[in-house]
Every structure is written in structure tokens, then in C-alpha cells.
Coordinates of C-alpha atoms in Angstrom, one line a residue:
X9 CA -64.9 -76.1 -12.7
X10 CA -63.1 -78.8 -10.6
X11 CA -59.9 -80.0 -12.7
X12 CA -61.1 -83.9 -12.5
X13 CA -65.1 -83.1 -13.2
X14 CA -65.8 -85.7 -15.9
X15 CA -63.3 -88.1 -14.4
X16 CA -64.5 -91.4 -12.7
X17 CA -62.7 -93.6 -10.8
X18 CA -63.2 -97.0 -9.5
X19 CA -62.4 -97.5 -6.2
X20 CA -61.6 -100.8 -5.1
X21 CA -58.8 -99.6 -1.9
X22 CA -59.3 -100.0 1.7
X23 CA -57.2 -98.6 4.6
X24 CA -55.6 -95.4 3.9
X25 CA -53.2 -95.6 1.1
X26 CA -55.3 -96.0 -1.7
X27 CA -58.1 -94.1 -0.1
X28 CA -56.3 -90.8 0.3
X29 CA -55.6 -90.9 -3.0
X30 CA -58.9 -91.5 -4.4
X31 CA -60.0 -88.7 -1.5
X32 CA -58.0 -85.8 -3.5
X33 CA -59.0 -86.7 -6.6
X34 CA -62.8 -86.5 -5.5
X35 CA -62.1 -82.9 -3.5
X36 CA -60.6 -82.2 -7.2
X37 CA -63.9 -83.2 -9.0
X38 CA -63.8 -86.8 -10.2
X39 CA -66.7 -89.0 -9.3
X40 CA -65.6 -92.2 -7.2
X41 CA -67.3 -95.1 -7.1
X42 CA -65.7 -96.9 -4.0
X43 CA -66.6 -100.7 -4.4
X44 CA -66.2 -101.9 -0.8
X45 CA -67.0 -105.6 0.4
X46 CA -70.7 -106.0 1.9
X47 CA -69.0 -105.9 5.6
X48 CA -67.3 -102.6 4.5
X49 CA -63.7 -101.1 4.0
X50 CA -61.6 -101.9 7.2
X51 CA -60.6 -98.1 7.5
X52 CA -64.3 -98.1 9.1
X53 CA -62.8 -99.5 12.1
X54 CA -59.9 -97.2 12.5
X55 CA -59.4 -94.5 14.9
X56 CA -62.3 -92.7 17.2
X57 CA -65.3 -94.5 16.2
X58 CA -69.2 -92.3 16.4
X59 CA -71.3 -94.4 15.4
X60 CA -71.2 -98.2 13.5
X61 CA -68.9 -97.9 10.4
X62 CA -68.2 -94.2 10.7
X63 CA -64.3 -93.9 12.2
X64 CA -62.6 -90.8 12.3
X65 CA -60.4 -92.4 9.2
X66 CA -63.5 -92.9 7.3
X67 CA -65.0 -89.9 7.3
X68 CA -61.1 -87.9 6.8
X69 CA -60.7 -90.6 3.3
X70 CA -63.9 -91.0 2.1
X71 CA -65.8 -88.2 2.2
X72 CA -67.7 -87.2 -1.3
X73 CA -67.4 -90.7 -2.6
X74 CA -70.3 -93.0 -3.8
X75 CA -70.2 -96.5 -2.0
X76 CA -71.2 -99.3 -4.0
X77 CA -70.7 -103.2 -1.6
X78 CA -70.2 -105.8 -4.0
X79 CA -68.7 -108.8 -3.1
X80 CA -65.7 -109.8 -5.2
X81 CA -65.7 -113.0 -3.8
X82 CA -68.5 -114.4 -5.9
X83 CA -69.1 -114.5 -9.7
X84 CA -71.7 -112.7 -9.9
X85 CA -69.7 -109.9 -8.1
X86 CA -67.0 -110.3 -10.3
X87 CA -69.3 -109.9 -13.7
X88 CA -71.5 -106.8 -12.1
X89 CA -67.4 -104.7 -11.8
X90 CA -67.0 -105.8 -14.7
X91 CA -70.1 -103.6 -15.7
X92 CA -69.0 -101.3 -14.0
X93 CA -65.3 -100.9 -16.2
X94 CA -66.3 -99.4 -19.6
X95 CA -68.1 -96.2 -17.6
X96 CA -64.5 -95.5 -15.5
X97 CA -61.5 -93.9 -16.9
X98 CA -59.3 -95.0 -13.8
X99 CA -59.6 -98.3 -11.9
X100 CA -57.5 -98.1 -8.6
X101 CA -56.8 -101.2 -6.0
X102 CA -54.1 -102.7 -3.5
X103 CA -54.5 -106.2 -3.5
X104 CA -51.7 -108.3 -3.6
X105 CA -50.0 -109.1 -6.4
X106 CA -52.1 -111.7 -8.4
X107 CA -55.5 -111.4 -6.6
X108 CA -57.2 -109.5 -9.6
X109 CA -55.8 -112.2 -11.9
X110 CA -57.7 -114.7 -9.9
X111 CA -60.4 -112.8 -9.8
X112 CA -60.7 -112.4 -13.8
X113 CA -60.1 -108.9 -13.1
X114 CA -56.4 -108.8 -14.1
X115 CA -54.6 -106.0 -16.6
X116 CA -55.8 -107.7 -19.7
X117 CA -59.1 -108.6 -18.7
X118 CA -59.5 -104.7 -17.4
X119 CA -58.0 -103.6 -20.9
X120 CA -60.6 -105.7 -22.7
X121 CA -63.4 -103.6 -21.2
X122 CA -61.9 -100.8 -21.8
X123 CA -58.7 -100.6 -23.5
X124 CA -57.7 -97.0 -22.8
X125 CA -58.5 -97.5 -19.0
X126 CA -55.8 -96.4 -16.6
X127 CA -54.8 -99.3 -14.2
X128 CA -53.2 -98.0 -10.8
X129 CA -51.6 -100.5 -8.8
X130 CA -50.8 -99.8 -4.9
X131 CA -48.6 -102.5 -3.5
X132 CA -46.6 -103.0 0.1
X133 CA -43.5 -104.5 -2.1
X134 CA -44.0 -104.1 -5.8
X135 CA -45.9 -106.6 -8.0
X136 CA -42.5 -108.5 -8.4
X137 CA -39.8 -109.6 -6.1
X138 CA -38.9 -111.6 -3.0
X139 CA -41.4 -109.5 -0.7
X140 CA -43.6 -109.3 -3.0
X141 CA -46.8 -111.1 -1.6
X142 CA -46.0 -110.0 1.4
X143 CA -48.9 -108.5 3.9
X144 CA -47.9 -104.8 4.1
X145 CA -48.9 -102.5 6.8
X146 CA -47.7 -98.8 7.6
X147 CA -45.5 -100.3 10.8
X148 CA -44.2 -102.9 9.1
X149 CA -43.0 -100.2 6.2
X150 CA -41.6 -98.2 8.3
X151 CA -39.7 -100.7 9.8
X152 CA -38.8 -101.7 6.3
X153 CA -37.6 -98.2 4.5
X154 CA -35.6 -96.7 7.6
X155 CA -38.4 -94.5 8.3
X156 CA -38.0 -95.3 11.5
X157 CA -36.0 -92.4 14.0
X158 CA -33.6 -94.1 16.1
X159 CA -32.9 -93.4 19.6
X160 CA -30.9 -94.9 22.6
X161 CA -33.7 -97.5 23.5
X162 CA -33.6 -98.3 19.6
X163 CA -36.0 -98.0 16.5
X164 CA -39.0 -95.6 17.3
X165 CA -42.1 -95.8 14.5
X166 CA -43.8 -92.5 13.4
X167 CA -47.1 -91.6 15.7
X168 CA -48.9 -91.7 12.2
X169 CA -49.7 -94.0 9.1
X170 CA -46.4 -91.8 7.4
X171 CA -45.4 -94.7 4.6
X172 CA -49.3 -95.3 3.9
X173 CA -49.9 -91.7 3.4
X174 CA -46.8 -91.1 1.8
X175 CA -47.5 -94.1 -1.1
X176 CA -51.4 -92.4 -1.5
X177 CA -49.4 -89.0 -2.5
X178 CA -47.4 -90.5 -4.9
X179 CA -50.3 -92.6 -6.5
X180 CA -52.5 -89.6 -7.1
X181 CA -50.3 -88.0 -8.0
X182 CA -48.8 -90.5 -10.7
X183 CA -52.6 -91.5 -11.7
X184 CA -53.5 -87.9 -12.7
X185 CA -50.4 -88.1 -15.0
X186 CA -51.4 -91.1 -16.8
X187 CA -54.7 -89.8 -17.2
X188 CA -53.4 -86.4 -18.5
X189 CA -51.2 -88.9 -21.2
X190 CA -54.2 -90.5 -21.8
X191 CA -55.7 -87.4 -23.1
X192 CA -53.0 -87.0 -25.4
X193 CA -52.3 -90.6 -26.6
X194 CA -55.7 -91.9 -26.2
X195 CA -54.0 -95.2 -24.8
X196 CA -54.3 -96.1 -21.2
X197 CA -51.7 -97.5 -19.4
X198 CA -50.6 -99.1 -15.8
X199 CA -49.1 -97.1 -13.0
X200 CA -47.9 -99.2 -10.1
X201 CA -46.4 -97.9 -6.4
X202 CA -45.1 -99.6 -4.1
X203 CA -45.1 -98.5 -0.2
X204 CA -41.5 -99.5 0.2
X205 CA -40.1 -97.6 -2.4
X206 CA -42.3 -94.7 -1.9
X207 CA -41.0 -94.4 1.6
X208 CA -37.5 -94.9 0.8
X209 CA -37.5 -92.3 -1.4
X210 CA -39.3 -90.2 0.7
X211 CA -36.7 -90.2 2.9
X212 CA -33.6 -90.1 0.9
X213 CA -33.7 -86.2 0.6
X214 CA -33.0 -86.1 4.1
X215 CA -33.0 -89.5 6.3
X216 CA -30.8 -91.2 4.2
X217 CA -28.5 -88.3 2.6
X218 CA -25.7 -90.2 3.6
X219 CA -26.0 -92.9 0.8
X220 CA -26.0 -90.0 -1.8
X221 CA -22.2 -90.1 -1.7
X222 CA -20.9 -93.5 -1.3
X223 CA -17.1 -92.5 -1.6
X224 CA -17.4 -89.3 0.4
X225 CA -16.5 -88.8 4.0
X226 CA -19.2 -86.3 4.1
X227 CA -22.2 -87.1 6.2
X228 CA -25.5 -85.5 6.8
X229 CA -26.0 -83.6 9.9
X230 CA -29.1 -85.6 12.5
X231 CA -32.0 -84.4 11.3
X232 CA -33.5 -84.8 14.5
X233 CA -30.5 -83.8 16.8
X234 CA -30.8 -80.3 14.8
X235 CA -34.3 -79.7 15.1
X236 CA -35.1 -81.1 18.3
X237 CA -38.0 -78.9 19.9
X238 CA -36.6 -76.5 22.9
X239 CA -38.4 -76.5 25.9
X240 CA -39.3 -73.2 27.1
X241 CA -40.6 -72.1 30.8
X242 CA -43.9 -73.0 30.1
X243 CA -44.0 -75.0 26.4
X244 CA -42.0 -75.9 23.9
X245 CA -41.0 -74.3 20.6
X246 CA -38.4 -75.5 17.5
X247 CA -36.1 -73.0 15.9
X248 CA -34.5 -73.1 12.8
X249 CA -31.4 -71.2 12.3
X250 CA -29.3 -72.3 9.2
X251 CA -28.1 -69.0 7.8
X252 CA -25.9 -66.3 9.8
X253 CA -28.3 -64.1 10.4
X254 CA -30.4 -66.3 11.9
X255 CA -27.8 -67.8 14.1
X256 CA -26.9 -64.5 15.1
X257 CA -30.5 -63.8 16.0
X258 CA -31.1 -67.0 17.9
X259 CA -27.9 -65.6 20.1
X260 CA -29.1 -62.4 20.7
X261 CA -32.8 -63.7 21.5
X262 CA -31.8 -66.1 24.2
X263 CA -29.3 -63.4 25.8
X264 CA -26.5 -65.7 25.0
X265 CA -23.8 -63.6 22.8
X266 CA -20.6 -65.6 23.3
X267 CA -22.1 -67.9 20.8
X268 CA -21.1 -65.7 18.6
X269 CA -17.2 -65.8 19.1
X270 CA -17.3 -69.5 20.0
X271 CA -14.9 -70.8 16.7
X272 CA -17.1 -73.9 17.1
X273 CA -20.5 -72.4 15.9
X274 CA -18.5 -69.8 13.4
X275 CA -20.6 -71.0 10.0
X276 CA -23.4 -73.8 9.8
X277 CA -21.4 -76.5 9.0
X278 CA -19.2 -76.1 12.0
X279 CA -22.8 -75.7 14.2
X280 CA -24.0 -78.9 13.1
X281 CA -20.8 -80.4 13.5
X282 CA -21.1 -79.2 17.3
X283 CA -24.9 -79.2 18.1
X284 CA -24.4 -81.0 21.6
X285 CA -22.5 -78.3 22.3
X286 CA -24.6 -75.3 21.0
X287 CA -27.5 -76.9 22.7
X288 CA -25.6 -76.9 26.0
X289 CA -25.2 -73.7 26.2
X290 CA -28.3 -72.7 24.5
X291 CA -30.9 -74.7 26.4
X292 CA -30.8 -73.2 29.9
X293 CA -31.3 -69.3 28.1
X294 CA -34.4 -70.6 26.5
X295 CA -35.7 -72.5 29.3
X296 CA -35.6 -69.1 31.4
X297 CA -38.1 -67.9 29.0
X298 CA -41.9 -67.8 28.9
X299 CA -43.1 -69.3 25.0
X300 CA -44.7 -66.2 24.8
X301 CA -41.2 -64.4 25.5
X302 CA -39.4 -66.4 23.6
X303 CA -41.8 -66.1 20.5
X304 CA -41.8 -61.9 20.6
X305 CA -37.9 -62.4 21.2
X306 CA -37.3 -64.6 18.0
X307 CA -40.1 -62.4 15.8
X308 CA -38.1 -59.7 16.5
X309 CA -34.6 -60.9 15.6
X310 CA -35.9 -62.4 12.3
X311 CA -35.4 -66.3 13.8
X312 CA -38.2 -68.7 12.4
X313 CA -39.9 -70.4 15.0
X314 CA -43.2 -72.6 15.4
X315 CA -44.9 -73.1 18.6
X316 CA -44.9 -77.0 19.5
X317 CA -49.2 -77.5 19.3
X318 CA -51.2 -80.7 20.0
X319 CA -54.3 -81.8 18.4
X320 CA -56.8 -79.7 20.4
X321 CA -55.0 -76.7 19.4
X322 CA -55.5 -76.9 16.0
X323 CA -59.2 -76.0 15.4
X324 CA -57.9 -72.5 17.2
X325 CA -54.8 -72.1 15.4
X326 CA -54.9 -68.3 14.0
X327 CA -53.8 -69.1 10.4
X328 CA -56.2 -72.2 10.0
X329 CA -58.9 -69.9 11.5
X330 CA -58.3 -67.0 9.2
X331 CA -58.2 -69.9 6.6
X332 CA -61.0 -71.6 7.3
X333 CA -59.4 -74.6 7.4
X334 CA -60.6 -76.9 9.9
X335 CA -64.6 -77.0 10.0
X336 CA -67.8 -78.5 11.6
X337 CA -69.9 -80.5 9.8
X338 CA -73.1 -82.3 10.7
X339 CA -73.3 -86.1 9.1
X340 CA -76.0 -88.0 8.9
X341 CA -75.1 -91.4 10.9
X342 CA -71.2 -89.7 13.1
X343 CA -73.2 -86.0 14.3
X344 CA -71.1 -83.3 14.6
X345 CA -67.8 -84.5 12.0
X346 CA -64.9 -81.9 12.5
X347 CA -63.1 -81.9 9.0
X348 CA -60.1 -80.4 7.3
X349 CA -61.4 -78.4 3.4
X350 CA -59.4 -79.5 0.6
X351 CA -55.2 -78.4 0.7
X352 CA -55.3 -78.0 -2.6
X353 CA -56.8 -74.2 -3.9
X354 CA -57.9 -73.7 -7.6
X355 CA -57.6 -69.9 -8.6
X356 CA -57.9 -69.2 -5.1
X357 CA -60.9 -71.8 -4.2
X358 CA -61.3 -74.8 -3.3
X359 CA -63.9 -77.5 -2.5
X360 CA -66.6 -77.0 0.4
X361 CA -67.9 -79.2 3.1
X362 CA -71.1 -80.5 1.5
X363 CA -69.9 -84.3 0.8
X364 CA -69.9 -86.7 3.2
X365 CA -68.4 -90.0 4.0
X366 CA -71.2 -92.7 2.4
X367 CA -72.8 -95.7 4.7
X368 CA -71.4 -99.1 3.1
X369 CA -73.4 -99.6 -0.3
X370 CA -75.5 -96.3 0.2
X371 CA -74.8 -96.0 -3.6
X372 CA -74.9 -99.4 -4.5
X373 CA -78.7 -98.9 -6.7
X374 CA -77.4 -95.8 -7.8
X375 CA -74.2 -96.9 -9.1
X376 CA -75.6 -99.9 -10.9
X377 CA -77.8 -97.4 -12.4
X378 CA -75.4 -95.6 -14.2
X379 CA -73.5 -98.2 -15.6
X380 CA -76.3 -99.3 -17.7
X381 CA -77.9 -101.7 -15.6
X382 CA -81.9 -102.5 -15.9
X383 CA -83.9 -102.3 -13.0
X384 CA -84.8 -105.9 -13.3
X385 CA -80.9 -106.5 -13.5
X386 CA -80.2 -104.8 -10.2
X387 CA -82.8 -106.4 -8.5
X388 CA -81.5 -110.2 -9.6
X389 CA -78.1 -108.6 -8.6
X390 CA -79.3 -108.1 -4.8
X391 CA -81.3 -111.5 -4.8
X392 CA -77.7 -113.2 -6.1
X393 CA -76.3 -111.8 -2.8
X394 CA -73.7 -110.4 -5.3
X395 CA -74.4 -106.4 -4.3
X396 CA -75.2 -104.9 -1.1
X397 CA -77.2 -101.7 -0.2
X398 CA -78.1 -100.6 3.4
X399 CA -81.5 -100.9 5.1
X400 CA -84.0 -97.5 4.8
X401 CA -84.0 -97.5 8.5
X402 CA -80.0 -97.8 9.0

């Protein structure tokens, strides 16, 4: 028994924020309907694309969930989610702030159709504020929040959607708590994230530990100085060495034992103090090294280590082999889908494979279905325009 079985979500999200959060709650058991417009959720479009509507972000956020095209755009759109509301316990979107109003679909309107209905709100700024009807993407967020790593050329963005994957955490995580408080109140409630603050604090454990103490001289060590990755003879591999013994280890590993009488690398404040230096004297030992030398070196002194992979080495990485973890699939419309299984485990098992990522509206009959609909009532809904199913032959 999944934890969310009996749960059902409304889905109205596109991109990857609110869809990764709807994702892990459908690998934990709830039943999503995604309500995507007729031409279909823009994260369709982004990444490696197999076939039409099927892009490597689709299938990754969207897998296991029941599309349902209805365009919001038109009344009759608006009156067929509105249907839909009293059969969901969560309704989840990131419009901009006041689009759902407009739409007669705002808080009140929701609460009317269901008045212990949990409300999650994902928004680039907040519902309130001087940005707050601002467009919000996961550059412009990361620009926004600090995220950003700076270097001598300047500001360098993430190689990934961080801040948009970041804010999806945080909203599954903080809808699954309103519905656990709906269980016990019987009252539903509103739960709004915004990207910005989810990235900022995101990163104040670590990027911004200097604003932690305002009037302290103390500062916190670069992150990314410390654990830059060390190139070795033939790779690269990162080492992390913050107690003694594992300083100690590192020394005796790269053949390099004055470190250990050097006053400037005596404890680990005075080491990050004087990294430049460490790593002076440090990086021509490694670089001697094979990574396969270097890695049975650092095993042996007790030094923790991880080998510096690209994407194509995943699928062969031991652990996610033993694991299972990363798996084939064969889709319907994309072929051959490679897939990670659920992160989260539930007394020691976890979702399988069997769900897919839906064609736009390939639920849409269905869905209607089980909100009560007649069959006459769908079929004036698709005449209207107002719903959207795909073709038999698509």
C-alpha cells in the first residue's frame, strides 16, 4: 500500500516545478489528473525530443499520470474543472498571481467546491510583492537567489533547472503536510511557495553562511574552492577531508607528508583558511596518479572520495546497478525510455516501471468519467471545443 493511494490530485503545472512535485506524489500512490492545455504542457518540448510531445523532461515528470486537455481559456473549460474539484483532495498550479481569479477558479471559488480542498500555490515571486507578477524561469531565479557560482569571468548559472527543482521539493513536500492536517482538522487549507525563497533558502545552509552572523568577522570557507574536483592522470576525482584523520590520510595517499607539519594545514579551520596553498602542493601528487591509483590509495587511508562521472556512466554505475536504479522501459509513442525508479523506498520497496508518460488528453474521456460526467455530457464537452482527447490512430 502506497502512502498517497486514495489521494487525487489536480494537476494544472507545466514545466518542471510543479510537475516534479506532482511526479513524487504519483510514484507515492495518489492518482493525478494532469489538466494540460489542448497544445499540451510546454515541458513536452524540453530536452532530447523521440517522438512529437514526448521530451526526455516529459517522460522523467510525468510518468504515471492521467492527462486530461481542457482548455482554460474558454467557459466551458472553466465549468468542466470545476467538475472536476469536488472528486480532488489537492488542486496544484503555477500561474501567476491572479490568473485563477480571472478564471473563476480563485481560493474561494475552489473552497466553494470543496471546502476542505488543499490549494498549493507555486509562484516565481510569491503571490504578493514588487516581483510578484513577474515571468519566472529557473535562469532568471538563479540569477535572482545567488544561486549562481561566481568565477573570474563573473556569474556562472547551474547546468540544470536547480531553483525549479528545488521549489517542486519543497511543494510536495509542504502539500503532503497540509493534507496529513487535513486528516486531522478536516479543514483544507492554502500552501504557497515561491521559487525565490525556495532557492534562497536552499542555499543559506551553505552559499550564503556568511549572512548567518551579521556582526561576526567569521566567514564561511568557498564552498567551491574546498571541493573543487582534482584532476588525476587520467580523470578527475573530489576528496573530502574535514576531520584529522582524513587530512592525514589524504597526505599519506598522495605521497606528500610535509603537509602534515606545515603549521598552515595544522586543524581544518587553518586548511580552509589556506586552500590555495594546500592545493599547490597537493595537486601535482595527485596528478601523478592513475584514478584507479588514486581511488585504492584513498580507500585504503579511510579518505572519502567520488569518481567525477558523466551522464553515460551512470546506467553502469555499480551501486545504481546493484540498485536497480536506472532502467529500460519500452513506451508506447518515445521507444526504448531509459528511467530512474522512485528515490523514495517504502519498507524497503518502492514503485516499478509500469506507468508511463500519457499523450496530451489520452485521459481526457476517462477523467470526465469519473467525475460524474454523462456520456452525453462529454460528448457536448468535445463538440464545445472545451476538452481535448487524441486521435485512435495518434
Amino acid at each position: 500500500m502506497l502512502p498517497l493511494k486514495g489521494i487525487t490530485v489536480i494537476d494544472l503545472t507545466s514545466v518542471v516545478a510543479g510537475p516534479l512535485a506532482t511526479q513524487i506524489m504519483a510514484q507515492q500512490g495518489a492518482r493525478v489528473w494532469k489538466v494540460e492545455p489542448p497544445e499540451g504542457d510546454r515541458a513536452r518540448l524540453l530536452g532530447a525530443v523521440a517522438a512529437p510531445g514526448f521530451s526526455s523532461a516529459h517522460v522523467a515528470l510525468n510518468a504515471g499520470k492521467q492527462s486530461v486537455a481542457i482548455d482554460l481559456a474558454r467557459a466551458e473549460g472553466q465549468a468542466l474543472l470545476r467538475r472536476l474539484v469536488p472528486h480532488a483532495d489537492l488542486l496544484i498550479h503555477n500561474f501567476r498571481p491572479g490568473v485563477m481569479g480571472r478564471l473563476g477558479l480563485g481560493t474561494d471559488a475552489l473552497h466553494a467546491l470543496r471546502a476542505d480542498l488543499v490549494i498549493a500555490r507555486i509562484s516565481g515571486f510569491g503571490q504578493e510583492g514588487p516581483m510578484a507578477g513577474a515571468r519566472a524561469y529557473d535562469p532568471i531565479v538563479q540569477a535572482e537567489s545567488g544561486m549562481v557560482s561566481w568565477g573570474e569571468d563573473g556569474p556562472v548559472l547551474a547546468p540544470q533547472w536547480i531553483c525549479d527543482k528545488t521549489a517542486g521539493l519543497y511543494a510536495a513536500q509542504a502539500a503532503t503536510a497540509a493534507l496529513v492536517a487535513r486528516e486531522r482538522s478536516g479543514k483544507g487549507a492554502v500552501v504557497d511557495i515561491s521559487m525565490l525563497e525556495a532557492a534562497v533558502a536552499y542555499g543559506w545552509i551553505d552559499l550564503h553562511g556568511d549572512q548567518a552572523f551579521p556582526d561576526s568577522p567569521s566567514r564561511m570557507p568557498n564552498i567551491a574552492a574546498v571541493y573543487r574536483p582534482w584532476a588525476t592522470a587520467d580523470g578527475w576525482v573530489v576528496v573530502v577531508m574535514l576531520s584529522q584523520s582524513e587530512f592525514e590520510g589524504w597526505a599519506r595517499a598522495i605521497d606528500a607528508p610535509e603537509l602534515l607539519a606545515d603549521p598552515r594545514f595544522a586543524d581544518m579551520t587553518a586548511r580552509f583558511l589556506n586552500w590555495d596553498d594546500l592545493r599547490a602542493i597537493s595537486a601535482p601528487r595527485i596528478a601523478a596518479l592513475t584514478t584507479e591509483k588514486a581511488v585504492a590509495r584513498l580507500v585504503a587511508e579511510g579518505v572519502p572520495y567520488g569518481v567525477a562521472n558523466r551522464s553515460g556512466a551512470l546506467p553502469g554505475h555499480a551501486q545504481l546497478v546493484h540498485d536497480d536504479f536506472v532502467a529500460l522501459t519500452d513506451h508506447p509513442q518515445a521507444g526504448t525510455v531509459r528511467r530512474t525508479r522512485a528515490v523514495a523506498r517504502f519498507d524497503g520497496a518502492r514503485p516499478g516501471l509500469d506507468a508511463h508518460a500519457p499523450r496530451v488528453g489520452e485521459h481526457s474521456r476517462a477523467v470526465l468519467a469519473d467525475a460524474g460526467l454523462d456520456p452525453d455530457e462529454i460528448a457536448a464537452a468535445f463538440q464545445t471545443g472545451a476538452v481535448h482527447a487524441p486521435q485512435e490512430t495518434d
